[in-house]
Short mmCIF file of C-alpha atoms and ligand atoms in Angstrom, two decimals:
data_model
loop_
_atom_site.label_atom_id
_atom_site.label_comp_id
_atom_site.label_asym_id
_atom_site.label_seq_id
_atom_site.Cartn_x
_atom_site.Cartn_y
_atom_site.Cartn_z
CA MET J 3 0.00 0.00 0.00
CA LYS J 4 1.26 3.43 -1.00
CA VAL J 5 -0.48 6.51 0.30
CA LEU J 6 -0.52 9.98 -1.21
CA PHE J 7 -1.56 12.76 1.19
CA VAL J 8 -2.75 15.87 -0.67
CA THR J 9 -3.15 19.20 1.10
CA SER J 10 -3.32 22.95 0.48
CA GLU J 11 -1.42 23.76 3.69
CA MET J 12 1.62 22.26 5.33
CA TYR J 13 3.69 23.69 8.14
CA PRO J 14 6.38 25.13 7.85
CA TYR J 15 5.89 25.95 4.16
CA ALA J 16 2.34 27.28 4.10
CA LYS J 17 -0.11 27.51 6.97
CA ALA J 18 -3.40 29.32 7.47
CA GLY J 19 -4.86 27.23 10.30
CA GLY J 20 -4.95 23.82 11.97
CA LEU J 21 -4.85 21.99 8.63
CA GLY J 22 -1.25 23.17 8.24
CA ASP J 23 -0.26 21.52 11.52
CA VAL J 24 -2.15 18.31 10.82
CA SER J 25 -0.61 18.02 7.34
CA PHE J 26 2.81 18.28 8.92
CA SER J 27 2.28 15.93 11.84
CA LEU J 28 -0.11 13.23 10.58
CA PRO J 29 2.04 11.94 7.67
CA ARG J 30 5.02 11.91 10.05
CA ALA J 31 3.07 9.88 12.59
CA LEU J 32 1.90 7.46 9.88
CA LYS J 33 5.44 7.06 8.67
CA ARG J 34 6.46 6.09 12.18
CA LEU J 35 3.79 3.38 12.00
CA GLY J 36 5.49 2.05 8.89
CA VAL J 37 3.16 3.53 6.26
CA ASP J 38 4.70 4.24 2.86
CA ILE J 39 3.41 7.80 2.51
CA ILE J 40 4.19 10.79 0.29
CA SER J 41 2.55 14.22 0.22
CA ALA J 42 1.62 16.76 -2.46
CA VAL J 43 1.35 20.52 -1.80
CA PRO J 44 1.14 23.60 -4.04
CA LEU J 45 4.36 25.57 -4.21
CA TYR J 46 2.85 29.00 -3.61
CA ASN J 47 4.96 31.91 -4.78
CA PHE J 48 5.62 32.98 -1.19
CA ILE J 49 7.48 29.72 -0.46
CA ASP J 50 11.19 30.06 -1.11
CA PRO J 51 12.39 26.64 -2.35
CA LYS J 52 16.05 27.43 -1.67
CA LYS J 53 15.44 28.40 1.93
CA HIS J 54 13.68 25.08 2.54
CA GLY J 55 15.98 22.90 0.47
CA ILE J 56 13.22 22.02 -2.01
CA ARG J 57 14.82 20.67 -5.20
CA HIS J 58 13.89 20.43 -8.86
CA THR J 59 13.05 16.96 -10.15
CA GLY J 60 13.16 17.96 -13.82
CA LYS J 61 9.60 16.64 -14.15
CA TRP J 62 6.48 18.55 -15.06
CA VAL J 63 2.86 18.08 -16.10
CA GLY J 64 0.60 20.16 -18.33
CA VAL J 65 -2.96 21.01 -17.33
CA TYR J 66 -5.74 22.67 -19.27
CA VAL J 67 -7.78 25.20 -17.24
CA ASN J 68 -9.40 28.56 -17.91
CA GLY J 69 -9.18 27.95 -21.65
CA GLY J 70 -5.41 27.50 -21.77
CA TRP J 71 -2.53 25.15 -21.08
CA TYR J 72 -0.41 25.62 -17.97
CA LYS J 73 2.76 23.87 -16.98
CA PHE J 74 3.28 22.68 -13.40
CA GLU J 75 6.84 21.98 -12.43
CA ILE J 76 7.32 19.26 -9.83
CA LEU J 77 9.83 19.85 -7.05
CA ARG J 78 10.63 17.67 -4.12
CA LYS J 79 11.95 17.55 -0.59
CA ASN J 80 12.16 14.09 0.96
CA ASN J 81 8.65 12.64 0.75
CA ILE J 82 6.93 15.88 -0.17
CA PHE J 83 6.16 16.82 -3.78
CA PHE J 84 5.60 20.50 -4.55
CA PHE J 85 3.64 21.72 -7.57
CA LYS J 86 4.79 25.01 -9.00
CA ASN J 87 3.17 27.44 -11.41
CA GLU J 88 4.05 31.06 -10.78
CA GLU J 89 1.08 32.52 -12.56
CA LEU J 90 -1.58 30.36 -10.91
CA LEU J 91 -0.12 30.33 -7.40
CA LYS J 92 0.67 33.99 -6.89
CA GLY J 93 -0.20 36.12 -3.84
CA SER J 94 1.27 36.21 -0.37
CA HIS J 95 -1.42 34.09 1.32
CA VAL J 96 -2.66 30.52 0.96
CA TYR J 97 -6.31 31.43 0.35
CA GLY J 98 -6.27 35.23 0.51
CA PRO J 99 -5.80 37.95 3.15
CA ALA J 100 -7.65 37.29 6.48
CA GLY J 101 -11.35 36.80 5.82
CA TRP J 102 -11.01 36.98 2.02
CA GLU J 103 -10.50 34.45 -0.71
CA TYR J 104 -8.66 35.12 -3.94
CA GLU J 105 -11.12 35.56 -6.76
CA ASN J 106 -9.60 32.87 -8.93
CA SER J 107 -9.61 30.24 -6.15
CA ASP J 108 -11.38 27.72 -8.39
CA ILE J 109 -8.54 27.89 -10.90
CA ARG J 110 -5.83 28.20 -8.23
CA PHE J 111 -6.83 24.91 -6.57
CA GLY J 112 -8.60 23.23 -9.50
CA SER J 113 -5.40 23.43 -11.54
CA PHE J 114 -3.43 21.96 -8.64
CA CYS J 115 -5.93 19.08 -8.48
CA TRP J 116 -5.52 18.43 -12.20
CA ALA J 117 -1.74 18.54 -11.85
CA VAL J 118 -1.74 15.98 -9.01
CA ALA J 119 -4.13 13.71 -10.91
CA GLU J 120 -2.01 14.00 -14.08
CA SER J 121 1.17 13.11 -12.25
CA LEU J 122 -0.52 10.02 -10.87
CA ARG J 123 -1.65 9.10 -14.38
CA LYS J 124 1.80 9.64 -15.81
CA GLY J 125 3.37 7.62 -12.99
CA ILE J 126 5.50 10.56 -11.80
CA ILE J 127 3.87 9.96 -8.43
CA ASP J 128 2.95 6.45 -7.46
CA ALA J 129 0.16 5.68 -4.98
CA ASP J 130 -2.90 3.48 -4.66
CA THR J 131 -4.59 5.20 -1.73
CA ILE J 132 -5.20 8.92 -2.04
CA HIS J 133 -5.92 10.94 1.09
CA LEU J 134 -7.47 14.34 0.31
CA ASN J 135 -8.05 17.22 2.71
CA ASP J 136 -10.81 19.83 2.48
CA TRP J 137 -12.30 21.44 -0.62
CA PRO J 138 -9.07 22.64 -2.32
CA THR J 139 -8.15 18.99 -2.99
CA ALA J 140 -11.65 17.52 -3.36
CA LEU J 141 -11.74 17.74 -7.15
CA ILE J 142 -9.08 15.01 -7.32
CA ALA J 143 -11.73 12.47 -6.27
CA VAL J 144 -13.97 13.56 -9.15
CA ILE J 145 -11.13 13.50 -11.70
CA LEU J 146 -9.75 10.10 -10.67
CA LYS J 147 -13.08 8.33 -10.31
CA GLU J 148 -15.30 9.94 -12.90
CA ILE J 149 -12.94 11.25 -15.57
CA PHE J 150 -10.06 8.76 -15.43
CA GLY J 151 -12.36 5.93 -14.33
CA TRP J 152 -9.75 4.68 -11.85
CA ASP J 153 -10.40 2.46 -8.89
CA LYS J 154 -7.73 3.96 -6.64
CA LYS J 155 -9.10 4.36 -3.13
CA VAL J 156 -9.86 7.92 -2.16
CA ILE J 157 -10.34 9.21 1.38
CA LEU J 158 -11.49 12.76 1.97
CA THR J 159 -11.01 14.41 5.35
CA ILE J 160 -13.21 17.38 6.17
CA HIS J 161 -11.42 19.75 8.54
CA ASN J 162 -14.07 22.45 8.34
CA ILE J 163 -17.32 22.14 6.44
CA ALA J 164 -17.89 25.90 6.52
CA TYR J 165 -15.47 26.12 3.60
CA GLN J 166 -16.73 24.27 0.53
CA GLY J 167 -15.27 25.87 -2.58
CA ILE J 168 -18.49 27.25 -4.08
CA PHE J 169 -18.26 28.99 -7.47
CA ASP J 170 -20.54 30.11 -10.28
CA LYS J 171 -21.65 27.50 -12.76
CA GLU J 172 -19.08 28.59 -15.37
CA ALA J 173 -16.44 27.05 -13.08
CA ILE J 174 -17.32 23.76 -14.81
CA ASP J 175 -15.88 25.17 -18.06
CA ARG J 176 -13.01 26.97 -16.39
CA LEU J 177 -11.96 23.70 -14.77
CA ALA J 178 -12.38 21.79 -18.05
CA LEU J 179 -14.91 19.40 -16.50
CA PRO J 180 -17.56 17.57 -18.55
CA SER J 181 -20.76 19.61 -18.49
CA TYR J 182 -22.87 16.65 -17.28
CA LEU J 183 -21.10 16.98 -13.92
CA PHE J 184 -23.23 20.04 -13.34
CA ASN J 185 -26.05 17.99 -11.87
CA THR J 186 -27.32 17.56 -8.36
CA ASP J 187 -25.74 14.10 -7.96
CA ALA J 188 -22.30 15.53 -8.70
CA LEU J 189 -21.10 19.13 -8.42
CA GLU J 190 -24.26 21.22 -8.69
CA PHE J 191 -25.34 23.02 -5.49
CA TRP J 192 -28.21 25.52 -5.65
CA GLY J 193 -27.32 26.57 -9.19
CA ARG J 194 -23.61 26.84 -8.42
CA VAL J 195 -20.60 24.53 -8.36
CA ASN J 196 -19.58 23.00 -5.03
CA LEU J 197 -16.22 21.23 -5.07
CA LEU J 198 -16.48 19.74 -1.58
CA LYS J 199 -19.81 18.18 -2.53
CA GLY J 200 -18.10 16.50 -5.49
CA GLY J 201 -15.42 15.16 -3.16
CA ILE J 202 -18.02 13.77 -0.75
CA ILE J 203 -19.88 11.98 -3.52
CA TYR J 204 -16.86 10.50 -5.32
CA SER J 205 -14.62 9.53 -2.37
CA ASP J 206 -14.72 6.02 -0.96
CA PHE J 207 -14.49 7.23 2.62
CA ILE J 208 -15.09 10.56 4.28
CA THR J 209 -13.58 11.36 7.62
CA THR J 210 -13.83 14.37 9.79
CA VAL J 211 -11.69 15.33 12.74
CA SER J 212 -13.85 14.23 15.70
CA SER J 213 -16.79 11.90 16.32
CA THR J 214 -19.03 14.65 17.61
CA TYR J 215 -18.38 16.80 14.52
CA ALA J 216 -19.17 13.76 12.34
CA GLU J 217 -22.61 13.74 13.95
CA GLU J 218 -23.03 17.51 13.98
CA ILE J 219 -22.45 17.98 10.25
CA LEU J 220 -25.48 15.81 9.57
CA THR J 221 -27.64 18.57 11.03
CA GLN J 222 -28.85 21.82 9.52
CA GLU J 223 -27.18 23.85 12.24
CA TYR J 224 -23.67 22.62 11.42
CA GLY J 225 -23.85 21.12 7.92
CA TYR J 226 -23.72 24.42 5.99
CA GLY J 227 -26.13 23.03 3.41
CA LEU J 228 -24.31 19.72 2.88
CA GLU J 229 -26.17 17.83 5.63
CA GLY J 230 -28.51 16.21 3.11
CA VAL J 231 -25.68 14.88 0.92
CA LEU J 232 -23.77 13.71 3.96
CA LYS J 233 -26.80 11.88 5.31
CA ARG J 234 -27.09 10.05 1.99
CA TYR J 235 -23.43 9.01 2.21
CA ARG J 236 -23.42 8.50 5.95
CA HIS J 237 -22.16 4.92 5.54
CA LYS J 238 -18.85 6.35 4.26
CA LEU J 239 -18.46 8.87 7.09
CA ARG J 240 -16.51 8.53 10.32
CA GLY J 241 -14.79 10.72 12.88
CA ILE J 242 -11.10 10.40 13.71
CA LEU J 243 -9.74 12.80 16.26
CA ASN J 244 -6.67 14.89 15.47
CA GLY J 245 -3.59 14.46 17.56
CA ILE J 246 -0.65 16.73 18.27
CA ASP J 247 3.02 16.01 17.81
CA ASN J 248 4.39 15.49 21.32
CA GLU J 249 7.93 16.26 20.16
CA VAL J 250 7.00 19.57 18.60
CA TRP J 251 4.98 20.50 21.68
CA ASN J 252 7.03 19.53 24.68
CA PRO J 253 7.28 21.77 27.76
CA LYS J 254 10.24 19.70 28.95
CA LYS J 255 12.38 20.65 25.97
CA ASP J 256 10.75 23.62 24.28
CA PRO J 257 13.67 26.04 23.65
CA LYS J 258 11.36 29.02 23.25
CA ILE J 259 9.83 29.05 26.73
CA PHE J 260 11.47 30.72 29.74
CA GLU J 261 11.59 27.71 32.10
CA ASN J 262 11.16 24.13 30.98
CA PHE J 263 8.93 21.93 33.10
CA SER J 264 7.10 18.62 33.32
CA ALA J 265 4.31 17.15 35.43
CA ARG J 266 6.76 16.78 38.32
CA ASP J 267 7.71 20.44 38.56
CA ILE J 268 4.50 21.96 37.29
CA ASP J 269 4.97 24.87 39.72
CA LYS J 270 7.47 26.26 37.23
CA LYS J 271 4.53 27.42 35.19
CA GLU J 272 4.29 30.21 37.74
CA LYS J 273 7.81 31.39 36.85
CA ASN J 274 6.93 31.45 33.18
CA LYS J 275 3.83 33.43 34.00
CA ASN J 276 5.73 36.01 36.05
CA ILE J 277 8.29 36.58 33.32
CA LEU J 278 5.71 36.82 30.57
CA LEU J 279 3.47 39.24 32.46
CA LYS J 280 6.44 41.39 33.41
CA ARG J 281 7.27 41.74 29.73
CA PHE J 282 3.86 43.29 29.34
CA ASN J 283 4.43 45.50 32.41
CA ILE J 284 2.02 43.58 34.60
CA ASN J 285 2.52 42.20 38.10
CA ASN J 286 1.24 38.69 38.52
CA ALA J 287 -0.54 39.37 41.85
CA ASP J 288 -1.99 35.88 42.15
CA ARG J 289 -4.64 36.29 39.49
CA PRO J 290 -5.46 33.53 37.00
CA LEU J 291 -4.25 33.96 33.43
CA PHE J 292 -6.62 32.93 30.65
CA ALA J 293 -5.12 32.46 27.20
CA PHE J 294 -6.86 32.46 23.84
CA ILE J 295 -4.54 31.47 20.99
CA ASN J 296 -6.49 31.18 17.77
CA ARG J 297 -7.76 32.82 14.66
CA LEU J 298 -9.94 35.81 15.60
CA THR J 299 -12.96 34.62 13.64
CA HIS J 300 -16.64 33.89 14.22
CA GLN J 301 -15.99 30.14 14.43
CA LYS J 302 -13.81 30.57 17.51
CA GLY J 303 -16.55 32.28 19.53
CA VAL J 304 -14.93 35.70 19.52
CA GLU J 305 -18.29 37.50 19.51
CA LEU J 306 -19.04 35.84 22.87
CA ILE J 307 -15.81 37.27 24.23
CA LEU J 308 -16.43 40.73 22.83
CA GLU J 309 -19.98 40.78 24.22
CA SER J 310 -18.68 39.80 27.66
CA VAL J 311 -15.77 42.16 27.78
CA GLU J 312 -17.21 44.54 30.39
CA GLU J 313 -17.79 41.65 32.79
CA LEU J 314 -14.40 40.13 32.05
CA SER J 315 -12.72 43.43 32.80
CA ARG J 316 -14.28 43.45 36.27
CA LEU J 317 -12.99 39.98 37.13
CA ASN J 318 -9.86 39.52 39.16
CA ALA J 319 -8.09 37.77 36.28
CA PHE J 320 -5.92 38.40 33.20
CA PHE J 321 -7.02 37.62 29.66
CA PHE J 322 -4.46 37.29 26.90
CA PHE J 323 -5.60 37.10 23.26
CA LEU J 324 -3.12 36.06 20.61
CA GLY J 325 -4.21 35.70 17.00
CA GLU J 326 -5.35 37.39 13.85
CA GLY J 327 -8.51 37.54 11.77
CA GLU J 328 -11.62 39.52 10.86
CA TYR J 329 -11.86 40.74 14.46
CA SER J 330 -8.27 41.94 14.83
CA ASN J 331 -9.28 45.58 15.25
CA ALA J 332 -11.93 44.91 17.88
CA PHE J 333 -9.38 42.94 19.91
CA ARG J 334 -6.71 45.59 19.52
CA GLU J 335 -9.20 48.06 20.89
CA ILE J 336 -10.16 46.07 24.00
CA GLY J 337 -6.48 45.47 24.65
CA ASN J 338 -5.98 49.23 24.74
CA ILE J 339 -8.95 49.98 26.96
CA TYR J 340 -8.86 47.40 29.74
CA GLU J 341 -6.05 46.99 32.19
CA ASN J 342 -6.49 43.21 32.61
CA ILE J 343 -6.87 42.41 28.89
CA ILE J 344 -3.79 41.92 26.76
CA THR J 345 -4.03 41.57 23.01
CA LYS J 346 -1.34 40.73 20.53
CA VAL J 347 -2.55 40.64 16.95
CA SER J 348 -0.17 38.24 15.22
CA PHE J 349 0.78 34.63 14.66
CA ASP J 350 3.85 34.59 16.84
CA ASP J 351 5.10 31.07 17.47
CA ALA J 352 7.51 31.96 20.29
CA LEU J 353 4.94 34.09 22.10
CA ALA J 354 2.32 31.37 21.66
CA ARG J 355 4.63 28.87 23.34
CA GLN J 356 5.43 31.29 26.17
CA LEU J 357 1.75 31.87 26.66
CA TYR J 358 0.92 28.16 26.69
CA SER J 359 3.61 27.62 29.29
CA SER J 360 2.33 30.50 31.46
CA ALA J 361 -1.44 30.33 31.26
CA ASP J 362 -3.63 28.72 33.91
CA PHE J 363 -6.52 28.26 31.50
CA ILE J 364 -6.74 27.86 27.74
CA MET J 365 -10.03 29.16 26.35
CA MET J 366 -11.95 27.89 23.33
CA PRO J 367 -15.53 29.12 23.46
CA SER J 368 -16.08 28.12 19.81
CA PHE J 369 -19.43 28.31 18.03
CA PHE J 370 -18.34 25.21 16.18
CA GLU J 371 -15.06 23.32 16.28
CA PRO J 372 -14.32 20.31 14.06
CA CYS J 373 -11.48 19.29 16.37
CA GLY J 374 -9.49 22.19 17.78
CA LEU J 375 -5.77 22.02 18.44
CA SER J 376 -5.03 24.98 20.69
CA HIS J 377 -6.67 23.41 23.75
CA LEU J 378 -4.80 20.13 23.12
CA ILE J 379 -1.50 22.00 22.98
CA GLY J 380 -2.53 24.01 26.03
CA MET J 381 -3.20 20.82 27.99
CA ARG J 382 0.23 19.50 27.05
CA TYR J 383 1.61 22.66 28.71
CA GLY J 384 -0.53 22.18 31.81
CA CYS J 385 -3.31 24.65 31.00
CA ILE J 386 -6.81 23.70 32.13
CA PRO J 387 -9.18 23.85 29.15
CA LEU J 388 -12.27 26.06 29.20
CA VAL J 389 -14.34 25.07 26.19
CA ARG J 390 -17.79 25.00 24.70
CA GLU J 391 -19.21 21.49 24.33
CA THR J 392 -19.07 21.19 20.56
CA GLY J 393 -17.20 19.08 17.99
CA GLY J 394 -13.75 17.95 19.05
CA LEU J 395 -13.92 20.08 22.19
CA ALA J 396 -16.78 17.93 23.47
CA ASP J 397 -14.78 14.79 22.69
CA THR J 398 -11.60 15.85 24.48
CA VAL J 399 -12.65 17.75 27.60
CA VAL J 400 -14.51 16.41 30.65
CA ASP J 401 -15.95 18.93 33.08
CA ILE J 402 -14.59 19.01 36.63
CA SER J 403 -18.06 18.33 37.99
CA GLU J 404 -17.61 14.78 36.72
CA ASP J 405 -15.47 12.04 38.13
CA LYS J 406 -11.87 12.48 36.85
CA GLY J 407 -12.92 15.70 35.09
CA TYR J 408 -10.11 18.04 34.09
CA GLY J 409 -11.74 21.00 32.35
CA ILE J 410 -14.51 23.52 32.42
CA THR J 411 -17.21 23.21 29.82
CA PHE J 412 -20.42 24.99 28.89
CA LYS J 413 -23.20 23.97 26.58
CA ASN J 414 -24.87 26.88 24.83
CA PRO J 415 -23.00 29.72 23.14
CA THR J 416 -24.52 32.45 25.27
CA LYS J 417 -22.78 35.24 27.11
CA TRP J 418 -24.14 34.02 30.46
CA GLU J 419 -23.06 30.43 30.10
CA PHE J 420 -19.65 31.58 28.95
CA LEU J 421 -19.25 34.00 31.87
CA CYS J 422 -20.46 31.38 34.29
CA ALA J 423 -17.71 29.05 33.04
CA VAL J 424 -15.08 31.78 33.42
CA LYS J 425 -16.23 32.46 36.97
CA ARG J 426 -16.05 28.76 37.81
CA ALA J 427 -12.48 28.80 36.53
CA VAL J 428 -11.56 31.79 38.70
CA GLU J 429 -12.98 29.99 41.74
CA LEU J 430 -11.04 26.87 40.89
CA TYR J 431 -7.85 28.92 40.62
CA HIS J 432 -8.20 30.07 44.21
CA ASN J 433 -8.76 26.54 45.50
CA LYS J 434 -5.06 25.75 45.20
CA GLU J 435 -5.23 22.15 46.25
CA ARG J 436 -7.92 21.27 43.74
CA LEU J 437 -6.16 23.32 41.08
CA LYS J 438 -3.01 21.30 41.53
CA LYS J 439 -4.89 18.02 41.36
CA ILE J 440 -6.68 19.00 38.18
CA ARG J 441 -3.50 20.26 36.56
CA ARG J 442 -2.01 16.85 37.24
CA GLU J 443 -5.02 15.18 35.59
CA VAL J 444 -4.57 17.44 32.57
CA LEU J 445 -0.92 16.54 32.23
CA LYS J 446 -1.74 12.84 32.36
CA LYS J 447 -3.81 13.10 29.18
CA ASP J 448 -2.36 11.86 25.94
CA PHE J 449 -3.68 13.54 22.81
CA SER J 450 -0.72 12.64 20.65
CA TRP J 451 -0.91 11.18 17.15
CA LYS J 452 0.40 7.90 18.54
CA ARG J 453 -3.20 7.17 19.51
CA PHE J 454 -5.08 8.50 16.51
CA ALA J 455 -2.80 7.88 13.52
CA ARG J 456 -3.52 4.18 13.97
CA GLU J 457 -7.17 4.82 13.16
CA TYR J 458 -6.15 6.26 9.78
CA LEU J 459 -3.92 3.26 9.24
CA ASP J 460 -6.87 0.94 9.92
CA LEU J 461 -8.94 2.91 7.44
CA TYR J 462 -6.22 2.74 4.77
CA ASN J 463 -5.97 -1.01 5.32
CA GLU J 464 -9.71 -1.38 5.11
CA SER J 465 -9.91 0.52 1.82
CA TYR J 466 -6.81 -1.19 0.42
CA LYS J 467 -8.36 -4.61 1.00
CA THR J 468 -11.24 -3.73 -1.28
CA LEU J 469 -8.95 -2.51 -4.07
C1 GLC X 1231 -9.71 23.34 11.01
C2 GLC X 1231 -10.76 23.26 12.12
C3 GLC X 1231 -10.14 22.83 13.44
C4 GLC X 1231 -9.30 21.58 13.24
C5 GLC X 1231 -8.27 21.81 12.11
C6 GLC X 1231 -7.44 20.60 11.81
O1 GLC X 1231 -8.86 24.42 11.23
O2 GLC X 1231 -11.41 24.51 12.29
O3 GLC X 1231 -11.14 22.57 14.39
O4 GLC X 1231 -8.61 21.27 14.43
O5 GLC X 1231 -8.95 22.16 10.93
O6 GLC X 1231 -8.19 19.48 11.47
#
């Protein structure tokens, strides 16, 4: 069995969100399990091949899109194949500046899909199991199954169903697809073209990144219009939780944090906290520190935070927001107004690590959350999670009111339930004995890929057997 993992993001080359981390760590974890796996990624113009040691292979494929022929050069670094076309992959972002998508996204990613499919056809890349991720790669399922008529096994993982790759109906022509595919049992979606829908229909298996999210996307509230199609193909759908790379995230060895620590000397978190707060001209003063390290977008529940800001400012606690997104300005503003609210609008890896190692609580009040990684990383650094019970958050956090609970959860995305959870956390912070016990529970948890990569391996084996 040979697996090809196709993705539009991969850390450290190109990352817009959690998909970038998963595309880096999952193939590595699978490799450790003995899987013969290669990856394919677009070589966006902002990636500098020299800096990363990405080399020419001398190979290329031609694709026909938008009424013309384009040449994709294939480059390589170890097991990763990069597809380069300077004209189609321009711009300094993966999808577009925060909150926006490049106008030619159908061609940007559709051409990449054609290029990957062509290189499989030409034998430049060899694989019998193709693992796709999200809408930018979904068209590969349609091309391989419907246009090439191949029986390679295709698995599509949905990391976020809110993004589907929806375009006007002319996208069929622009992507050089047969016009009969514009029908409701293929790519048509309310008079438009939906690439994720095509991927769902033509893939052999669909996975998403937690069991709860796999259930949620079958409902109108979370399915973003695809619940009906998913219900029809429910037999192909399953949830596999994401893991984190325990080597990449390791408080014992992390060179970027102030004081390394492990479960045994968890008190060192306090030192990290003091140093970090001092850098921001704040005295620790025995107040809990809540961290939020995520994109500042609707999905992450930022409106709940903004609505509650007056109440948060009156609590005897610090709130630190690190991230970027549509709400960057609003967060900058609250950071300027309130003495106990700190905002840093950026994706700063070192600061994120320092914050994880300092914070008492990691917050994820998401409206929806397919899996969520920030709270898993936070737990690895001894932060107690405060999350809304949705998607992967519901599958990974147990409230302290339950036996062996190690987090604080709330059900409905309302200001009052959120504030109630924050207040419970503040109380817990002042009950030092209980706090210590719960921190120890948190640090005992294992959310590493070691556990979850095996489930992908089982799925690959299952699909390979039917080849
Ligand atoms: C998306 C989802 C997030 C998930 C990540 C990786 O970013 O929003 O919940 O953890 O993909 O699968």
